[in-house]
XYZ file of C-alpha atoms in Angstrom:
561
model
C -25.454 -20.798 2.031
C -22.219 -22.747 1.572
C -21.697 -26.261 0.271
C -19.700 -29.062 1.862
C -16.468 -27.584 0.559
C -17.050 -24.137 2.073
C -18.039 -22.516 -1.220
C -21.185 -20.625 -2.031
C -23.008 -21.633 -5.248
C -22.789 -19.101 -8.064
C -26.436 -18.026 -7.983
C -26.381 -17.664 -4.190
C -23.106 -15.702 -4.396
C -24.669 -13.443 -7.005
C -27.589 -12.677 -4.694
C -25.193 -12.175 -1.783
C -23.045 -9.836 -3.861
C -26.015 -7.886 -5.188
C -27.338 -7.289 -1.691
C -23.885 -6.303 -0.469
C -23.359 -3.760 -3.241
C -26.847 -2.261 -3.012
C -26.784 -0.971 0.508
C -27.134 -1.594 4.240
C -26.444 -5.022 5.623
C -25.628 -6.515 8.998
C -22.458 -5.253 10.639
C -19.627 -7.771 10.537
C -17.052 -8.155 13.319
C -18.708 -5.340 15.272
C -16.788 -6.294 18.421
C -13.487 -5.377 16.795
C -14.834 -2.021 15.681
C -15.755 -1.355 19.320
C -12.267 -2.435 20.445
C -10.663 -0.076 17.922
C -12.791 2.871 19.044
C -12.069 2.061 22.696
C -8.345 2.051 21.939
C -8.671 5.501 20.330
C -10.460 6.716 23.455
C -7.574 5.424 25.574
C -5.054 7.251 23.381
C -7.121 10.429 23.756
C -7.099 9.954 27.539
C -3.297 9.634 27.529
C -3.077 12.823 25.481
C -5.382 14.663 27.888
C -3.270 13.572 30.863
C 0.243 14.153 29.531
C 0.197 16.778 26.745
C -0.679 19.685 29.112
C 2.291 18.668 31.275
C 4.630 18.808 28.272
C 3.248 22.178 27.161
C 3.692 23.609 30.652
C 7.292 22.373 30.799
C 8.016 23.866 27.381
C 6.465 27.176 28.433
C 8.605 27.257 31.579
C 11.679 26.600 29.470
C 10.872 29.504 27.173
C 10.674 31.893 30.107
C 13.945 30.615 31.635
C 16.760 32.928 30.456
C 19.355 30.218 31.030
C 17.451 27.566 29.113
C 17.867 29.091 25.655
C 20.928 30.266 23.833
C 20.118 33.338 21.777
C 21.091 33.105 18.122
C 22.978 35.881 16.434
C 20.636 38.461 14.888
C 21.996 37.707 11.407
C 21.285 33.988 11.838
C 17.774 34.661 13.115
C 17.084 36.907 10.134
C 18.448 34.259 7.752
C 16.232 31.545 9.237
C 13.132 33.727 8.978
C 13.924 34.952 5.470
C 14.755 31.477 4.110
C 11.493 30.097 5.496
C 9.539 32.902 3.826
C 11.265 32.217 0.510
C 10.780 28.444 0.708
C 7.011 28.302 1.259
C 5.943 29.335 -2.282
C 8.172 26.678 -3.806
C 6.737 24.035 -1.502
C 3.277 24.963 -2.770
C 4.563 24.733 -6.353
C 5.928 21.267 -5.631
C 2.621 20.187 -4.114
C 0.722 21.505 -7.146
C 3.052 19.693 -9.542
C 2.572 16.507 -7.529
C -1.210 16.758 -7.732
C -1.278 17.504 -11.478
C 1.193 14.718 -12.190
C -0.801 12.207 -10.132
C -3.958 12.879 -12.138
C -2.077 12.867 -15.444
C -0.401 9.589 -14.518
C -3.756 7.797 -14.425
C -4.292 8.744 -18.079
C -0.744 7.720 -18.990
C -1.293 4.317 -17.387
C -4.487 3.823 -19.368
C -2.846 4.771 -22.676
C 0.541 3.045 -22.302
C -0.109 0.163 -19.897
C 1.906 -2.487 -21.763
C 4.885 -0.226 -22.394
C 4.979 0.771 -18.731
C 5.008 -2.875 -17.655
C 8.035 -3.637 -19.821
C 9.798 -0.423 -18.813
C 9.281 -1.295 -15.149
C 10.670 -4.794 -15.728
C 13.810 -3.370 -17.328
C 14.203 -0.426 -14.949
C 14.613 -2.501 -11.785
C 17.662 -4.550 -12.886
C 19.060 -1.449 -14.599
C 19.039 0.443 -11.289
C 20.756 -2.423 -9.466
C 23.345 -2.686 -12.248
C 24.090 1.029 -11.976
C 24.455 0.723 -8.197
C 26.754 -2.276 -8.611
C 29.041 -0.382 -10.995
C 28.999 2.806 -8.906
C 32.457 3.252 -7.300
C 30.978 4.656 -4.089
C 28.736 1.655 -3.437
C 29.680 0.149 -0.028
C 28.198 -3.289 -0.859
C 28.508 -4.050 -4.595
C 28.135 -7.799 -3.995
C 24.647 -7.388 -2.498
C 23.448 -5.100 -5.287
C 25.008 -7.478 -7.820
C 22.970 -10.360 -6.423
C 19.808 -8.260 -6.634
C 20.696 -7.372 -10.226
C 21.030 -11.055 -11.168
C 17.753 -12.019 -9.464
C 15.731 -9.173 -10.985
C 17.315 -9.768 -14.398
C 16.358 -13.456 -14.347
C 12.827 -12.515 -13.264
C 12.487 -9.993 -16.102
C 13.752 -12.535 -18.644
C 11.363 -15.188 -17.298
C 8.415 -12.811 -17.658
C 9.350 -11.568 -21.126
C 10.225 -14.973 -22.598
C 7.662 -17.306 -20.998
C 4.813 -15.227 -19.554
C 3.508 -13.180 -22.470
C -0.099 -14.016 -21.647
C 0.344 -12.845 -18.072
C 1.775 -9.579 -19.365
C -1.217 -9.210 -21.678
C -3.595 -9.877 -18.798
C -1.777 -7.371 -16.567
C -1.901 -4.805 -19.372
C -5.636 -5.241 -19.835
C -6.402 -5.076 -16.102
C -4.201 -2.017 -15.669
C -5.722 -0.146 -18.608
C -9.257 -1.135 -17.592
C -8.825 0.014 -13.991
C -7.283 3.303 -15.100
C -10.311 3.872 -17.323
C -12.687 3.115 -14.444
C -10.863 5.609 -12.209
C -11.171 8.295 -14.867
C -14.897 7.516 -15.085
C -15.297 7.475 -11.284
C -13.009 10.265 -9.987
C -14.383 9.671 -6.512
C -11.881 6.806 -6.221
C -8.797 9.000 -6.365
C -10.545 11.788 -4.456
C -11.162 9.417 -1.532
C -7.540 8.271 -1.733
C -6.296 11.854 -1.709
C -8.584 12.975 1.121
C -7.385 10.056 3.235
C -4.127 11.963 3.650
C -5.952 14.456 5.899
C -6.848 12.022 8.721
C -3.550 10.175 8.194
C -1.438 13.309 8.682
C -3.653 14.577 11.511
C -3.349 11.231 13.291
C 0.437 11.145 12.940
C 0.779 14.667 14.352
C -1.544 13.878 17.265
C 0.241 10.604 17.917
C 3.684 12.226 17.913
C 2.495 14.787 20.444
C 0.904 12.106 22.642
C 3.863 9.710 22.470
C 6.349 12.501 23.172
C 4.326 13.802 26.112
C 3.887 10.294 27.537
C 7.596 9.551 27.307
C 8.386 12.922 28.913
C 5.991 12.162 31.794
C 7.465 8.739 32.609
C 11.014 9.990 32.185
C 10.415 12.969 34.474
C 9.000 10.673 37.170
C 11.368 7.735 36.574
C 14.105 6.340 38.775
C 17.654 7.442 38.073
C 20.493 4.930 38.053
C 24.168 4.742 37.184
C 25.844 2.324 34.783
C 29.156 1.797 33.028
C 29.302 2.131 29.235
C 30.751 -1.159 27.956
C 32.337 0.498 24.924
C 34.023 3.478 26.586
C 34.236 2.299 30.192
C 32.830 5.621 31.389
C 30.257 5.943 34.160
C 26.925 7.297 32.972
C 23.503 8.070 34.402
C 20.197 6.838 33.047
C 16.497 7.008 33.827
C 14.184 3.994 34.094
C 10.626 4.654 32.952
C 9.405 1.500 34.679
C 7.250 -1.386 33.501
C 4.134 0.787 33.203
C 5.990 3.253 31.004
C 7.261 0.490 28.722
C 3.791 -1.060 28.397
C 2.247 2.340 27.642
C 4.793 3.165 24.944
C 4.410 -0.286 23.361
C 0.652 0.269 23.319
C 1.140 3.638 21.608
C 3.442 2.055 19.026
C 0.814 -0.585 18.286
C -1.773 2.191 18.100
C 0.005 4.116 15.359
C 0.430 0.970 13.251
C -3.167 -0.125 13.784
C -4.749 3.241 13.026
C -2.600 3.814 9.944
C -3.568 0.373 8.655
C -7.259 1.064 9.283
C -7.136 4.350 7.348
C -5.402 2.802 4.335
C -7.649 -0.277 4.359
C -10.816 1.825 4.519
C -9.623 3.464 1.294
C -8.799 0.058 -0.218
C -12.226 -1.395 0.640
C -13.922 1.740 -0.714
C -12.101 1.593 -4.042
C -12.652 -2.163 -4.284
C -16.360 -1.616 -3.721
C -16.532 0.946 -6.524
C -14.711 -1.357 -8.945
C -16.943 -4.291 -7.966
C -20.042 -2.153 -8.520
C -18.746 -1.240 -11.972
C -17.957 -4.903 -12.747
C -21.245 -6.462 -11.647
C -23.781 -3.651 -12.102
C -22.881 -1.773 -15.271
C -26.403 -2.125 -16.639
C -28.092 -1.133 -13.368
C -25.625 1.290 -11.898
C -26.091 2.631 -8.415
C -26.027 6.407 -7.991
C -22.870 7.727 -6.310
C -21.104 4.363 -6.009
C -18.115 5.893 -4.213
C -20.325 7.348 -1.485
C -22.098 4.008 -1.043
C -18.801 2.099 -0.932
C -17.285 4.526 1.579
C -20.401 4.277 3.729
C -20.146 0.484 3.786
C -16.432 0.625 4.614
C -17.095 2.939 7.568
C -20.129 1.057 8.872
C -20.957 -2.570 8.134
C -17.422 -3.567 7.066
C -15.550 -1.410 9.560
C -15.184 -4.179 12.145
C -13.683 -6.533 9.562
C -11.248 -3.808 8.526
C -10.239 -3.270 12.158
C -9.635 -6.992 12.720
C -7.532 -7.499 9.596
C -5.582 -4.300 10.251
C -4.819 -5.414 13.808
C -3.156 -8.590 12.534
C -0.750 -6.599 10.367
C -0.132 -4.072 13.155
C 0.765 -6.842 15.615
C 3.311 -8.307 13.199
C 4.754 -4.824 12.576
C 5.114 -4.350 16.334
C 6.778 -7.751 16.640
C 9.127 -6.793 13.808
C 10.160 -3.610 15.632
C 10.762 -5.493 18.875
C 12.880 -8.086 17.075
C 14.851 -5.346 15.314
C 15.510 -3.660 18.662
C 16.677 -6.974 20.124
C 18.945 -7.514 17.107
C 20.609 -4.138 17.628
C 21.120 -4.851 21.323
C 22.535 -8.291 20.507
C 25.439 -6.744 18.612
C 27.367 -6.697 21.894
C 26.511 -10.332 22.664
C 28.645 -11.997 20.018
C 28.486 -13.154 16.410
C 26.146 -16.109 16.965
C 23.565 -13.975 18.756
C 23.657 -11.372 15.975
C 23.178 -14.016 13.268
C 20.233 -15.588 15.105
C 18.476 -12.272 15.550
C 19.141 -11.319 11.913
C 17.386 -14.525 10.842
C 14.483 -13.808 13.196
C 14.094 -10.261 11.852
C 14.171 -11.499 8.241
C 11.559 -14.159 8.973
C 9.223 -11.704 10.706
C 9.653 -9.202 7.871
C 8.754 -11.904 5.351
C 5.739 -12.882 7.462
C 4.670 -9.237 7.654
C 4.773 -8.879 3.869
C 2.767 -12.093 3.375
C 0.062 -11.099 5.864
C -0.211 -7.616 4.353
C -0.576 -9.106 0.866
C -3.095 -11.695 2.049
C -5.141 -8.977 3.789
C -5.126 -6.938 0.587
C -6.930 -9.786 -1.179
C -9.172 -10.616 1.783
C -10.437 -7.039 2.035
C -11.474 -7.294 -1.601
C -13.808 -10.136 -0.583
C -15.091 -7.936 2.246
C -15.835 -5.133 -0.222
C -17.530 -7.343 -2.831
C -19.571 -9.715 -0.680
C -19.737 -7.984 2.702
C -18.199 -11.012 4.414
C -16.783 -11.039 7.906
C -13.002 -11.160 7.992
C -12.739 -14.840 8.938
C -14.932 -15.946 6.022
C -13.162 -13.576 3.642
C -9.794 -14.966 4.723
C -10.935 -18.571 4.178
C -12.269 -17.853 0.695
C -9.168 -15.833 -0.115
C -7.044 -18.822 0.836
C -8.998 -20.989 -1.622
C -8.387 -18.382 -4.322
C -4.686 -18.188 -3.477
C -4.397 -21.982 -3.704
C -6.124 -21.961 -7.094
C -4.540 -18.916 -8.725
C -1.957 -17.685 -6.232
C 1.058 -17.501 -8.553
C -0.927 -15.774 -11.288
C -2.292 -13.239 -8.821
C 1.158 -12.492 -7.434
C 2.671 -12.053 -10.897
C -0.248 -9.862 -11.956
C 0.109 -7.662 -8.857
C 3.875 -7.474 -9.270
C 3.689 -6.419 -12.911
C 1.007 -3.802 -12.339
C 2.501 -2.495 -9.078
C 5.901 -1.988 -10.698
C 4.301 -0.111 -13.580
C 2.341 2.118 -11.211
C 5.468 2.594 -9.089
C 7.177 4.226 -12.062
C 4.744 7.100 -11.668
C 5.758 7.533 -8.042
C 9.443 7.707 -8.960
C 8.895 10.015 -11.928
C 6.607 12.271 -9.887
C 9.232 12.706 -7.175
C 11.997 13.409 -9.697
C 9.840 15.830 -11.720
C 8.701 17.817 -8.693
C 12.194 17.981 -7.181
C 13.801 19.021 -10.481
C 11.233 21.745 -11.135
C 11.499 23.194 -7.627
C 15.306 23.013 -7.775
C 15.336 24.997 -11.016
C 12.819 27.603 -9.892
C 14.271 28.162 -6.417
C 17.965 28.100 -7.316
C 18.477 31.803 -8.008
C 16.102 33.301 -5.459
C 16.630 30.912 -2.549
C 20.295 29.963 -2.982
C 22.209 32.397 -5.213
C 20.688 35.815 -4.477
C 20.749 35.712 -0.643
C 24.282 34.268 -0.423
C 25.933 36.491 -3.053
C 25.509 39.692 -1.036
C 28.734 41.129 0.414
C 29.403 40.478 4.077
C 27.374 37.274 4.327
C 28.999 34.824 6.739
C 29.528 31.135 6.035
C 26.969 30.229 8.704
C 24.308 32.301 6.982
C 25.227 30.768 3.629
C 24.792 27.365 5.256
C 21.297 28.337 6.407
C 20.191 29.207 2.864
C 21.872 26.112 1.412
C 20.094 23.933 3.968
C 16.776 25.649 3.233
C 17.291 25.054 -0.506
C 18.069 21.359 0.015
C 15.164 20.863 2.420
C 12.766 22.566 -0.002
C 13.778 20.201 -2.804
C 13.507 17.183 -0.515
C 10.101 18.294 0.778
C 8.823 18.777 -2.784
C 9.980 15.267 -3.701
C 8.381 13.775 -0.575
C 5.085 15.572 -1.295
C 5.098 14.279 -4.870
C 5.875 10.721 -3.787
C 3.192 10.789 -1.084
C 0.558 12.297 -3.398
C 1.284 9.956 -6.304
C 1.449 6.915 -4.023
C -1.869 7.807 -2.412
C -3.716 8.323 -5.687
C -2.032 5.281 -7.258
C -3.379 3.152 -4.412
C -6.726 3.387 -6.209
C -5.121 1.651 -9.196
C -3.618 -1.080 -7.010
C -6.935 -1.714 -5.267
C -8.760 -1.775 -8.581
C -6.339 -4.240 -10.160
C -6.691 -6.647 -7.230
C -10.478 -6.374 -7.294
C -10.712 -6.890 -11.046
C -8.500 -9.980 -10.810
C -10.659 -11.452 -8.027
C -13.920 -10.633 -9.832
C -12.746 -12.167 -13.111
C -11.250 -15.241 -11.431
C -14.458 -15.935 -9.499
C -17.210 -14.936 -11.917
C -16.242 -14.078 -15.515
C -19.862 -14.555 -16.618
C -20.859 -11.393 -14.745
C -18.678 -9.306 -17.054
C -20.279 -11.034 -20.045
C -23.658 -9.753 -18.893
C -22.493 -6.225 -18.110
C -19.799 -5.489 -20.708
C -19.606 -8.045 -23.572
C -16.805 -6.320 -25.557
C -14.519 -6.159 -22.534
C -15.430 -9.740 -21.634
C -14.376 -10.807 -25.139
C -10.970 -9.170 -24.677
C -10.398 -10.802 -21.301
C -11.565 -14.185 -22.577
C -9.314 -13.966 -25.618
C -6.254 -13.398 -23.424
C -7.337 -16.017 -20.887
C -7.828 -18.604 -23.621
C -4.245 -18.148 -24.742
C -3.065 -18.534 -21.167
C -5.018 -21.783 -20.717
C -3.526 -23.216 -23.898
C -0.004 -22.553 -22.587
C -0.705 -23.429 -18.931
C -3.432 -26.110 -18.635
C -4.946 -26.113 -15.124
C -4.041 -28.996 -12.838
C -7.439 -29.311 -11.155
C -10.994 -29.182 -12.316
C -13.549 -26.661 -11.123
C -15.153 -27.160 -7.749
C -18.860 -27.349 -6.955
C -19.337 -23.622 -7.498
C -17.255 -23.297 -10.671
C -14.038 -22.373 -8.880
C -11.009 -24.621 -8.425
C -11.738 -27.498 -6.081
C -8.394 -27.392 -4.299
C -9.533 -29.706 -1.520
C -10.655 -32.518 -3.865
C -8.734 -32.120 -7.126
C -10.162 -33.895 -10.141
C -7.991 -33.929 -13.263
C -9.875 -32.968 -16.393
C -9.100 -33.951 -19.976
C -6.712 -31.548 -21.629
C -9.044 -31.154 -24.618
C -11.644 -29.587 -22.351
C -9.437 -26.506 -22.198
C -8.671 -26.215 -25.892
C -10.225 -22.799 -26.286
C -10.926 -21.619 -29.839
C -9.035 -18.763 -31.333
C -11.193 -15.661 -31.066
C -10.334 -12.253 -32.410
C -10.667 -9.385 -29.955
C -13.929 -7.590 -30.619
C -15.779 -10.629 -31.966
C -19.403 -10.516 -30.737
C -19.615 -12.647 -27.636
C -22.667 -14.526 -28.852
C -20.687 -15.800 -31.853
C -17.816 -17.210 -29.778
C -18.048 -21.026 -29.483
C -17.287 -22.315 -26.002
C -14.620 -24.958 -25.388
C -15.871 -28.560 -25.637
C -17.730 -29.943 -22.624
C -17.868 -26.550 -20.905
C -21.191 -24.745 -20.309
C -21.689 -21.544 -22.284
C -22.058 -19.490 -19.115
C -18.534 -20.552 -18.129
C -16.647 -20.892 -21.377
C -13.568 -20.262 -19.256
C -13.863 -22.009 -15.860
C -14.239 -19.383 -13.163
C -11.199 -20.407 -11.194
C -9.017 -20.685 -14.279
C -10.297 -17.562 -16.010
C -7.381 -15.244 -15.643
C -3.636 -15.697 -15.678
């Protein structure tokens, strides 16, 4: 039950949250779940119609002696041998990536603050190195990025110490929760299976569909404006264009759904830990995954569709920008501005959805309600949330970079002699064969780095989801952590009190304890003069700020930086 301002009172929200975390509830946005499943059925129908045609054409080509040029026997042997040598090193790279990803969670927990500062320094350092690199084609652009990132790092270090402390505590806390609930990173890792399977199936379907419309399209002649030569083309027709656009939207939508199911699952586990530490549910990851795939699935489909539509629009604008290069300078500038604007809009919607899905996971809201409440939270603590996410995401991103470098370096060292030196040092080996082994060596290193980046990114997504959820939970209801984990609540409150002393809130709390952004009411500054409390002091001995109820010694909306 909501009040006149669209908020739900704290006790009602607690009951709503408790019911949502415990188990089955009414399905939200079920229509959009049905639309998503129907769209998958349509993609499957396209695959059933067109993939057999592509396979038959490929089979006919294999049996056509004139359709294939036979490679030299030495080249064929080199290709086969290099592939046999490369596979073990790919498995080594994948194993290193997995071990590093798990170890990185522990490193984050132990050195959260150091990683935040290293990440702040590393970004401008990279841009500075690129600016000074003689081979850089655009040193001015990288120099601008260096200046911007350097100013941002200085602003954080010199004026935002409390935000850094809050980011450190959230990062270390979430890493500890993930180590306690390994199901979070297991779900993230297993999500790669449907993601890869979907991409392979989609590539086959899209390729077969394009082949079908091209094979049955109308041929036409045109003059190349750059060379003046006459060329022939094939029109796939309006139906072909619509079908391919639909398939492009499909890959974006499905990929978003898979990643957001993982995000909602991990957010649900973190919320269960936050609100129900004294009455823990058995197998919280299984319960959270079940809710994400059932009662919250429609909301996930709706929010994912919004991002997918903007991604599709971005691609269409980018295609128009490339085609406008022949239309003059003004046209190119206009389309560049359009592409930049759509890209900015895409990033904002993706970030907003990330927060909204946290509301879906915690309270089981439909997407529209979650978006409205997320907007209230963004208005109240938007800058703090963005800074917190930026600091923690950069720190986690270090693990992705280090994982890729570590895996690539190890595979490069192990495979150098056997895959590159030994096969090419034999007498009588041609330059073409040497090129085959060199290419196999380079591709093996690149594949190991890609595997490490993908694995570390996937597992680190559990950290990102957890940080967002912990920020939302603390900003909305810090008293819940007081009831479930008093020592941790004392640490958070100590940091938050310092933040409130340095950055007094502009508006008073709303009817439910959160910021009343629609009807701001200035409060006396002394109301937020929080006492100095040492970390670890028993919570019952901590005096609340003047004029603030004990249950909300730090106002819910102002609780975290």
